[in-house]
PDB file of C-alpha atoms in Angstrom:
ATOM      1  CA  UNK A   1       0.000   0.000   0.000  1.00 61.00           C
ATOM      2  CA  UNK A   2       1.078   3.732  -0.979  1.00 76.00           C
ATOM      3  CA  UNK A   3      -0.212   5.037   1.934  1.00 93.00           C
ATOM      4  CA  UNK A   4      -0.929   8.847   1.914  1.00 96.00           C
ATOM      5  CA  UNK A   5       1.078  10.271  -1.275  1.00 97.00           C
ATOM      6  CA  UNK A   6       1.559  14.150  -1.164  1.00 97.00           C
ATOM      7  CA  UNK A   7       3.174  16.818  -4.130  1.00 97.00           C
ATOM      8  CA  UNK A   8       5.556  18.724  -4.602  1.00 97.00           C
ATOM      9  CA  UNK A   9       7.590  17.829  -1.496  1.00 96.00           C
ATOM     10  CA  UNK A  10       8.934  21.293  -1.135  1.00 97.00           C
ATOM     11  CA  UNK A  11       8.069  24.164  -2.878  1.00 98.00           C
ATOM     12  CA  UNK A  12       9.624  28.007  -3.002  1.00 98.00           C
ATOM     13  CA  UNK A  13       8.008  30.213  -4.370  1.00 98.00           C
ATOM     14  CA  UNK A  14       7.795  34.575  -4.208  1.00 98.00           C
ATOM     15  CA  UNK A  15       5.395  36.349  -1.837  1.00 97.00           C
ATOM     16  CA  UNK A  16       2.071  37.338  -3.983  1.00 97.00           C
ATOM     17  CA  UNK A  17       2.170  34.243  -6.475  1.00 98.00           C
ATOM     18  CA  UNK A  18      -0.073  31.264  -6.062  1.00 98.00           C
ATOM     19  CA  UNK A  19       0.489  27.385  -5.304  1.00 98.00           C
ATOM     20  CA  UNK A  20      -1.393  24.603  -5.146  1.00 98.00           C
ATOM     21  CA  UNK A  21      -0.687  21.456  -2.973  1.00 98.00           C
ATOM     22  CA  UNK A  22      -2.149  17.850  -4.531  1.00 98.00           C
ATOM     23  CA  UNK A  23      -2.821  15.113  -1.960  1.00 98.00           C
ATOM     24  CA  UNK A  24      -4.309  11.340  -2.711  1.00 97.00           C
ATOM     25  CA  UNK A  25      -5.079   9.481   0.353  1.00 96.00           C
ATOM     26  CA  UNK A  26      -4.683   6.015   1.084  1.00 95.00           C
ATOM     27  CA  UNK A  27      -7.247   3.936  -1.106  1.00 93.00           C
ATOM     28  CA  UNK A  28     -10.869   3.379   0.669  1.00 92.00           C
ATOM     29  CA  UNK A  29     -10.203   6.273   3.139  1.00 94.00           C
ATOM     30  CA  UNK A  30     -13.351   8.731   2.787  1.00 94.00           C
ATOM     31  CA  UNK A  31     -11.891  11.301   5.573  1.00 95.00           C
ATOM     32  CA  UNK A  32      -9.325  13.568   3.998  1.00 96.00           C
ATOM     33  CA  UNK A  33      -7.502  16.381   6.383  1.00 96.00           C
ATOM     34  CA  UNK A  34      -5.404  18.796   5.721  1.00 97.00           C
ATOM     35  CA  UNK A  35      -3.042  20.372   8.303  1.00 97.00           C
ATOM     36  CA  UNK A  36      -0.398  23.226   8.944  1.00 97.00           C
ATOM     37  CA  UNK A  37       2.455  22.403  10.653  1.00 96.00           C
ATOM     38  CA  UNK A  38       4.623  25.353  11.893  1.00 95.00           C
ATOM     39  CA  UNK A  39       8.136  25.655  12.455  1.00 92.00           C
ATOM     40  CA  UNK A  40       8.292  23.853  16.216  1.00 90.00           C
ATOM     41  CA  UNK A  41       4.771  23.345  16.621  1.00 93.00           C
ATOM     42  CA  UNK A  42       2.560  20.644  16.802  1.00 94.00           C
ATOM     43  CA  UNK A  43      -0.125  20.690  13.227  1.00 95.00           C
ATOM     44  CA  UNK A  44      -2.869  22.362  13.225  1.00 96.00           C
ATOM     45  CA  UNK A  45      -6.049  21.518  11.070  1.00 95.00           C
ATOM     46  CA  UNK A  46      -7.149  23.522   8.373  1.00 96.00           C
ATOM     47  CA  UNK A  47     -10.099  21.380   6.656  1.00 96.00           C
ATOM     48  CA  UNK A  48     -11.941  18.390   6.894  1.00 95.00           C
ATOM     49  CA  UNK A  49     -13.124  16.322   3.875  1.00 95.00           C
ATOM     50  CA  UNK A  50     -16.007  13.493   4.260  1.00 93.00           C
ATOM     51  CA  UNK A  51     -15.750  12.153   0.810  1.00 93.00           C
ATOM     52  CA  UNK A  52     -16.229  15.192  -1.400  1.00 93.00           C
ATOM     53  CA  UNK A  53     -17.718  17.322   1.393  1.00 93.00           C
ATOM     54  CA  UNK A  54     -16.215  19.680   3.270  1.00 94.00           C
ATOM     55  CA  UNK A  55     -17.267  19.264   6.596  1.00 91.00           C
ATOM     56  CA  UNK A  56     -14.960  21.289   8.955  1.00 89.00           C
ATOM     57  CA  UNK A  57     -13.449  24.540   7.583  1.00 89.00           C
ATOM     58  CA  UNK A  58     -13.603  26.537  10.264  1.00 88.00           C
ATOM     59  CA  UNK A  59     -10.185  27.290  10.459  1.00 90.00           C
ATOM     60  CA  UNK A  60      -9.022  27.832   6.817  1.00 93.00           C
ATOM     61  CA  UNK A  61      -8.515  31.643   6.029  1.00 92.00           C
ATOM     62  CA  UNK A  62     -10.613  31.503   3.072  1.00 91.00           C
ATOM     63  CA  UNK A  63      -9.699  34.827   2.445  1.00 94.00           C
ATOM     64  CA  UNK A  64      -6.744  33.566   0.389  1.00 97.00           C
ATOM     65  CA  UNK A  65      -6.931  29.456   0.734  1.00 97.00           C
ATOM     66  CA  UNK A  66      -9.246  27.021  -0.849  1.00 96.00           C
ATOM     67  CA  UNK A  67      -9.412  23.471  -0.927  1.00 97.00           C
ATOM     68  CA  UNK A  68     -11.271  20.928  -3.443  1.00 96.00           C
ATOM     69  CA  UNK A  69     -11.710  17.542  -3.258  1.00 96.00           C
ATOM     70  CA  UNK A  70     -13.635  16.366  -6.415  1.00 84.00           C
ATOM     71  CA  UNK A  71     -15.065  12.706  -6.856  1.00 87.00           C
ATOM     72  CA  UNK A  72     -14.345  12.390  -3.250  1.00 86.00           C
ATOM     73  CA  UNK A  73     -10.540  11.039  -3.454  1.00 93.00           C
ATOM     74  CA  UNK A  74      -8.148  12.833  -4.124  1.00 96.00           C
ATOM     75  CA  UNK A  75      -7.358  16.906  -2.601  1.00 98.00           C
ATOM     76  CA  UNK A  76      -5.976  20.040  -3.947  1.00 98.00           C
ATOM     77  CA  UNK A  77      -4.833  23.076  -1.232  1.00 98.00           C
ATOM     78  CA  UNK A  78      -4.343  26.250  -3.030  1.00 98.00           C
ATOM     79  CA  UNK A  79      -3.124  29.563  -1.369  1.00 98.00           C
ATOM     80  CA  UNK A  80      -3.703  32.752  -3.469  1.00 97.00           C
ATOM     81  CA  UNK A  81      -1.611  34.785  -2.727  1.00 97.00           C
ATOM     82  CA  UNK A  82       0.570  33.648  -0.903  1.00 97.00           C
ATOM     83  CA  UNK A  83       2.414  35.508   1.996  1.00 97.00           C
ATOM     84  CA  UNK A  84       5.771  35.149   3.879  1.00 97.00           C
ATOM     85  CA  UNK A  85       3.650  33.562   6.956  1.00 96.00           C
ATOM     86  CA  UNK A  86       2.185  31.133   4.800  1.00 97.00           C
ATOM     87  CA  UNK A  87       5.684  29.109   5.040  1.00 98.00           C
ATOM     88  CA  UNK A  88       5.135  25.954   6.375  1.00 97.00           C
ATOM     89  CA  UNK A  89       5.054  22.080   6.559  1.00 97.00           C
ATOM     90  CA  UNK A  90       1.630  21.177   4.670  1.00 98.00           C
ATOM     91  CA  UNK A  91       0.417  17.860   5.777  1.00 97.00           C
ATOM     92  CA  UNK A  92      -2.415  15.729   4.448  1.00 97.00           C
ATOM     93  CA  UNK A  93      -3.896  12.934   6.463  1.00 97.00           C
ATOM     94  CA  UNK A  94      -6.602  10.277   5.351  1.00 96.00           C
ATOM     95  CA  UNK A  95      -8.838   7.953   7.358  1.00 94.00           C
ATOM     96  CA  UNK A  96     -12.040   5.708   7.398  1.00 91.00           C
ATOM     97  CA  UNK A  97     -14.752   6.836   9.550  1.00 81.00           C
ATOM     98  CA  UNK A  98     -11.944   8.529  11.991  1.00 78.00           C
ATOM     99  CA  UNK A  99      -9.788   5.272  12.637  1.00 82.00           C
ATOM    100  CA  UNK A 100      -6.723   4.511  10.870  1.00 83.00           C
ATOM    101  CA  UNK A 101      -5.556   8.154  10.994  1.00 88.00           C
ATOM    102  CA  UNK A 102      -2.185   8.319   8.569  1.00 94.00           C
ATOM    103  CA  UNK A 103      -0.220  11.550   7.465  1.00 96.00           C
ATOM    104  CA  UNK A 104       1.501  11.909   4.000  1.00 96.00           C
ATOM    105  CA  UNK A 105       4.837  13.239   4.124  1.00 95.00           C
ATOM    106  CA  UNK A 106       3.782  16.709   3.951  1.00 96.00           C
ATOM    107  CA  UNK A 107       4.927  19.605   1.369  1.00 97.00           C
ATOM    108  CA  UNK A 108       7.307  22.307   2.561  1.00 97.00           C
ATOM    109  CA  UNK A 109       6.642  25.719   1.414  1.00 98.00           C
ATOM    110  CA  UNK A 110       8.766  28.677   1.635  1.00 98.00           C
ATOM    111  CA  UNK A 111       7.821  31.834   0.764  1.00 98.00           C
ATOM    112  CA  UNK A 112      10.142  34.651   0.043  1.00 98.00           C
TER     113      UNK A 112
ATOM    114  CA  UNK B   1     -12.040  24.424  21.186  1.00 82.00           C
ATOM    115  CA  UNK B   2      -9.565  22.297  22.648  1.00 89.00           C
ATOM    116  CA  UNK B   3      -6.218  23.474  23.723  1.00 94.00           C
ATOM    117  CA  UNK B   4      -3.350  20.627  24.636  1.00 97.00           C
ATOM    118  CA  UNK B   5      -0.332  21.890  26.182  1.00 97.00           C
ATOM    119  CA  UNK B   6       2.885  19.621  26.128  1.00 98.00           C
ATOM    120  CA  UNK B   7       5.835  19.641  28.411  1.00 97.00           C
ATOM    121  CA  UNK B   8       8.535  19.409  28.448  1.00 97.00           C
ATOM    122  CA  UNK B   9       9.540  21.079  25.138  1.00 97.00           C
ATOM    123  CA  UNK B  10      12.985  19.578  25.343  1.00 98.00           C
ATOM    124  CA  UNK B  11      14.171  16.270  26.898  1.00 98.00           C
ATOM    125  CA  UNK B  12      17.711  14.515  26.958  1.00 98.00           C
ATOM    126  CA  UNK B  13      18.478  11.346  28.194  1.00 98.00           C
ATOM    127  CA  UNK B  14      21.303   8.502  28.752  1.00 98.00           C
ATOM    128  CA  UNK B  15      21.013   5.750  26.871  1.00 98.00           C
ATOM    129  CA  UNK B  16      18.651   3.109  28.865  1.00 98.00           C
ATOM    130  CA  UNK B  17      17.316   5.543  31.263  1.00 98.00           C
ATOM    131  CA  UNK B  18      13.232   6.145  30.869  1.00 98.00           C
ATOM    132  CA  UNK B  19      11.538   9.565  29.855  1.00 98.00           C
ATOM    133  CA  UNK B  20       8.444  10.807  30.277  1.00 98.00           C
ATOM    134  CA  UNK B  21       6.367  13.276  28.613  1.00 98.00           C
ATOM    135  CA  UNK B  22       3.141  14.923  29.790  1.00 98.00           C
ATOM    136  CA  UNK B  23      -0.067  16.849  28.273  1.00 98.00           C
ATOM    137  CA  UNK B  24      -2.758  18.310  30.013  1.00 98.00           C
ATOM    138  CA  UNK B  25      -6.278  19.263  28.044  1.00 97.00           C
ATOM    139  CA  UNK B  26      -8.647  21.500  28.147  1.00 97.00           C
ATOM    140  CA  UNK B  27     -12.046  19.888  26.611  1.00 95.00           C
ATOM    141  CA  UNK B  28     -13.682  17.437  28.736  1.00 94.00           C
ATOM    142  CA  UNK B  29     -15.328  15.942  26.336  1.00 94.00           C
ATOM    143  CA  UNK B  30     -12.245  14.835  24.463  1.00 95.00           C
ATOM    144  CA  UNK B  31     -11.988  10.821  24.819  1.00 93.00           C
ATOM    145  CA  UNK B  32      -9.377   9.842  22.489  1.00 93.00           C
ATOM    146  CA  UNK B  33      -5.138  10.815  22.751  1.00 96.00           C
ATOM    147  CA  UNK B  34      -2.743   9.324  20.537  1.00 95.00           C
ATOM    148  CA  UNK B  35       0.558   9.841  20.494  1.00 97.00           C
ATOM    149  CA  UNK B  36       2.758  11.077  17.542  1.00 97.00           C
ATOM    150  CA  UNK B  37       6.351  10.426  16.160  1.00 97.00           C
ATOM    151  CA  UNK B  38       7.528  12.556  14.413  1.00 95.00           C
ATOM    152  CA  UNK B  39      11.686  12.497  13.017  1.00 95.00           C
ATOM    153  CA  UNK B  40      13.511  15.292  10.794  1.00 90.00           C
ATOM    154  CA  UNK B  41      11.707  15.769   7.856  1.00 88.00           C
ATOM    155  CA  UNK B  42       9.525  12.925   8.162  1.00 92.00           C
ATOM    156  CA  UNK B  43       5.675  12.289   8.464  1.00 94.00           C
ATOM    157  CA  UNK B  44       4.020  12.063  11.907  1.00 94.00           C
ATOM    158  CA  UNK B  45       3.402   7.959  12.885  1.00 95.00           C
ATOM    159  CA  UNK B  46       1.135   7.008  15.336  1.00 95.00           C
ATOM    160  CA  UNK B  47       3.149   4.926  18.018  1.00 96.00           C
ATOM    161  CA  UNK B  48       0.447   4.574  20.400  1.00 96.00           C
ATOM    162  CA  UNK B  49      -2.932   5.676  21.437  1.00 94.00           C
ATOM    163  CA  UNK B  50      -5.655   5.436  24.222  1.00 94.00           C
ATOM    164  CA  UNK B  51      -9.164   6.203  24.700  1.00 91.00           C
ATOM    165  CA  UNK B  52     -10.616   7.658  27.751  1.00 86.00           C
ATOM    166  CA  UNK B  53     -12.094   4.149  28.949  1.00 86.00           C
ATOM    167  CA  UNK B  54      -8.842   3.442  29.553  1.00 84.00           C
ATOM    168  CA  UNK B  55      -6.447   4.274  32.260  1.00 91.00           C
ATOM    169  CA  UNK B  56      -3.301   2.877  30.976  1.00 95.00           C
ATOM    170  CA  UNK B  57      -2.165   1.619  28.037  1.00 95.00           C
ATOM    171  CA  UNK B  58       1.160  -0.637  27.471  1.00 97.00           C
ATOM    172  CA  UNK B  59       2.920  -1.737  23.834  1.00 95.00           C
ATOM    173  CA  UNK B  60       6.392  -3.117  24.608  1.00 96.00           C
ATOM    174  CA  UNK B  61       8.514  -0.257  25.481  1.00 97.00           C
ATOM    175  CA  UNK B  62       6.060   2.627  25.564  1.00 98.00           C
ATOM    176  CA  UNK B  63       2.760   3.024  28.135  1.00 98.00           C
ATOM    177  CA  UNK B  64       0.793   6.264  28.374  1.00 98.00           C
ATOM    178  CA  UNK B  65      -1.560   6.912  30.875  1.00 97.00           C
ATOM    179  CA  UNK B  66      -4.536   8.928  30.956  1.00 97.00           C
ATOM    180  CA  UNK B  67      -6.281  10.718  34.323  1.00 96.00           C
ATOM    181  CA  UNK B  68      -9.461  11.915  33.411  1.00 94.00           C
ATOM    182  CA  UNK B  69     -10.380  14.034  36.263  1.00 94.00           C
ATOM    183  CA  UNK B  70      -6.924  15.789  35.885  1.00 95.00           C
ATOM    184  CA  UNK B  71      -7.396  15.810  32.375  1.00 96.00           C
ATOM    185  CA  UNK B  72      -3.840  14.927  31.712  1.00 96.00           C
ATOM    186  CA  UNK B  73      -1.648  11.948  30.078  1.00 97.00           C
ATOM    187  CA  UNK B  74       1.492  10.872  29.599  1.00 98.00           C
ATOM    188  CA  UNK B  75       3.944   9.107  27.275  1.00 98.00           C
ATOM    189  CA  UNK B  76       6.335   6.788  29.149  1.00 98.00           C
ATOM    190  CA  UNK B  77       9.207   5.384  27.416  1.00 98.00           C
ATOM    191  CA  UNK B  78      11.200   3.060  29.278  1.00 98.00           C
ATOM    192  CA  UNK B  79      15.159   1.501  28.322  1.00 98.00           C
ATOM    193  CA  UNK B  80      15.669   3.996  25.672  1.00 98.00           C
ATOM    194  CA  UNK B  81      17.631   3.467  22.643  1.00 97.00           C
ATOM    195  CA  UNK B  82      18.878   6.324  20.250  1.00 96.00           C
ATOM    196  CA  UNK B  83      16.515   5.518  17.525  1.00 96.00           C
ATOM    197  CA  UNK B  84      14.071   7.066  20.065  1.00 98.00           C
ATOM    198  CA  UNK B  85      15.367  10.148  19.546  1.00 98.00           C
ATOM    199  CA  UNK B  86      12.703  12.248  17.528  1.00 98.00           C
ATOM    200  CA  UNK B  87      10.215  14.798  18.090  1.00 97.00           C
ATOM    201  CA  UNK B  88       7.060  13.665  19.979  1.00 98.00           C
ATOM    202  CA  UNK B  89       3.512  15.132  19.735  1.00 97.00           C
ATOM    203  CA  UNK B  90       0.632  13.970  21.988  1.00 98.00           C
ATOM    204  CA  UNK B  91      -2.964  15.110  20.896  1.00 97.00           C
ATOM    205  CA  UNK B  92      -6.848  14.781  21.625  1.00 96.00           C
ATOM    206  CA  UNK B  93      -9.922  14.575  19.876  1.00 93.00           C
ATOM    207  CA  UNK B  94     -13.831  14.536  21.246  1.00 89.00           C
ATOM    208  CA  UNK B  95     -14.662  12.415  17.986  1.00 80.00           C
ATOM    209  CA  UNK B  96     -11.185  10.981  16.256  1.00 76.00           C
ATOM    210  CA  UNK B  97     -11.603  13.380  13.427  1.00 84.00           C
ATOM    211  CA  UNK B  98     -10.180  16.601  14.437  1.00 89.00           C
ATOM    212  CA  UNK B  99      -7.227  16.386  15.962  1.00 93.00           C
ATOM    213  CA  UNK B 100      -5.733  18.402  18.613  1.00 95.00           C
ATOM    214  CA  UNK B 101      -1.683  18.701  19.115  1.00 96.00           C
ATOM    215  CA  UNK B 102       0.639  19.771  21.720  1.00 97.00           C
ATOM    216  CA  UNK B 103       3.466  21.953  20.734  1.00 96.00           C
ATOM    217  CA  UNK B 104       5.895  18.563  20.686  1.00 97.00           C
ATOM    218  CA  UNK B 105       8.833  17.889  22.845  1.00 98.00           C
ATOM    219  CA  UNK B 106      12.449  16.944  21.314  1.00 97.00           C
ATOM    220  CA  UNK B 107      13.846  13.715  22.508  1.00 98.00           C
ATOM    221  CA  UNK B 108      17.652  13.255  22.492  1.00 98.00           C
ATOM    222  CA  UNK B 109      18.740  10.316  23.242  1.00 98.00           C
ATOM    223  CA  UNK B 110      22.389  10.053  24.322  1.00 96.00           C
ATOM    224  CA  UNK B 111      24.538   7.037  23.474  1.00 91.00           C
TER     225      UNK B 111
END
């Protein structure tokens, strides 16, 4: 099993320009999260997917983040624009009905 | 919401010795808290979790214990080796889905 495959690994990229994180979680999962993880801090959850339905967004700054998760496998994070705070470790987990819990690898961004 | 603090932030060790990390919570309806490993540059694995039916919990090496009226548990790792040595996040969760973390504590394990 593949287990919780996340793109790009890292990513730079200039303050103001967009970028888009792609997660596929591990087959038959229908709970898809996606997390912050700052510098020397514990993550921090930024949406919750039950299959293609958001469910828990209530901490995404949807003023410049959005999230998709079409046909209810598979995720896409954007951040437009992005700023210098948005650096970070991006994680995506995947589960089934809440058990099971498993993190990708994450994507590092750094914006300068 | 829940808040989950961790100490201590750092811990080092000798080789074989035990070490101990605790987390207190804030949400008293939380009723599960795993417990994270997490080393440089790597994902965050699940070593070992309990629910709040559960006082203690034991897999080889590792135990954590949970006191619900104190709302606080604890990672216990006992005859540590230096492939221990990683960051370590304990969390909680009212419903397994959102997931709550401490800040971590790094564990240096010394040969």
């Amino acid at each position: 099993e593949a287990g919780v495959v996340q793109s790009p690994r890292y990513k730079i990229i200039e303050k103001k320009q967009p970028v888009a994180f792609w997660c596929n979680p591990i087959s038959g999962h229908n709970t898809l999260y996606w997390y912050r993880q700052n510098l020397g801090q514990g993550p921090e959850l930024l949406i919750r997917y039950e299959n293609e339905e958001a469910v828990d967004d209530s901490q995404l700054p949807k003023d410049r983040f959005s999230a998709e998760r079409l046909k209810g496998v598979d995720s896409t994070l954007k951040i437009q624009p992005a700023e210098l705070g948005d650096s970070a470790v991006y994680l995506c987990a995947s589960s089934f009905g809440g058990r099971g819990y498993t993190f990708g690898s994450g994507t590092r961004l750094t914006v300068v | 919401g829940e808040n989950v603090e961790q100490h201590p932030s750092t811990l080092s060790v000798q080789e074989g010795d035990s070490a101990v990390i605790k987390c207190t919570y804030s949400d008293s309806a939380s009723n599960y808290f795993p417990w994270y490993k997490q080393e440089l540059g790597k994902r965050p694995q699940l070593i070992i979790d309990i629910r709040s039916n559960v006082g203690e919990k034991k897999d080889q090496r590792i135990a954590v214990t949970l006191n619900k009226t104190a709302k606080h548990f604890s990672l216990h790792i006992t005859e540590t080796q230096p492939e221990d040595s990683a960051v370590y996040f304990c969390a909680a969760s009212r419903n397994d889905y959102k997931l709550s973390f401490g800040a971590g504590t790094t564990v240096t394990v010394r040969a």
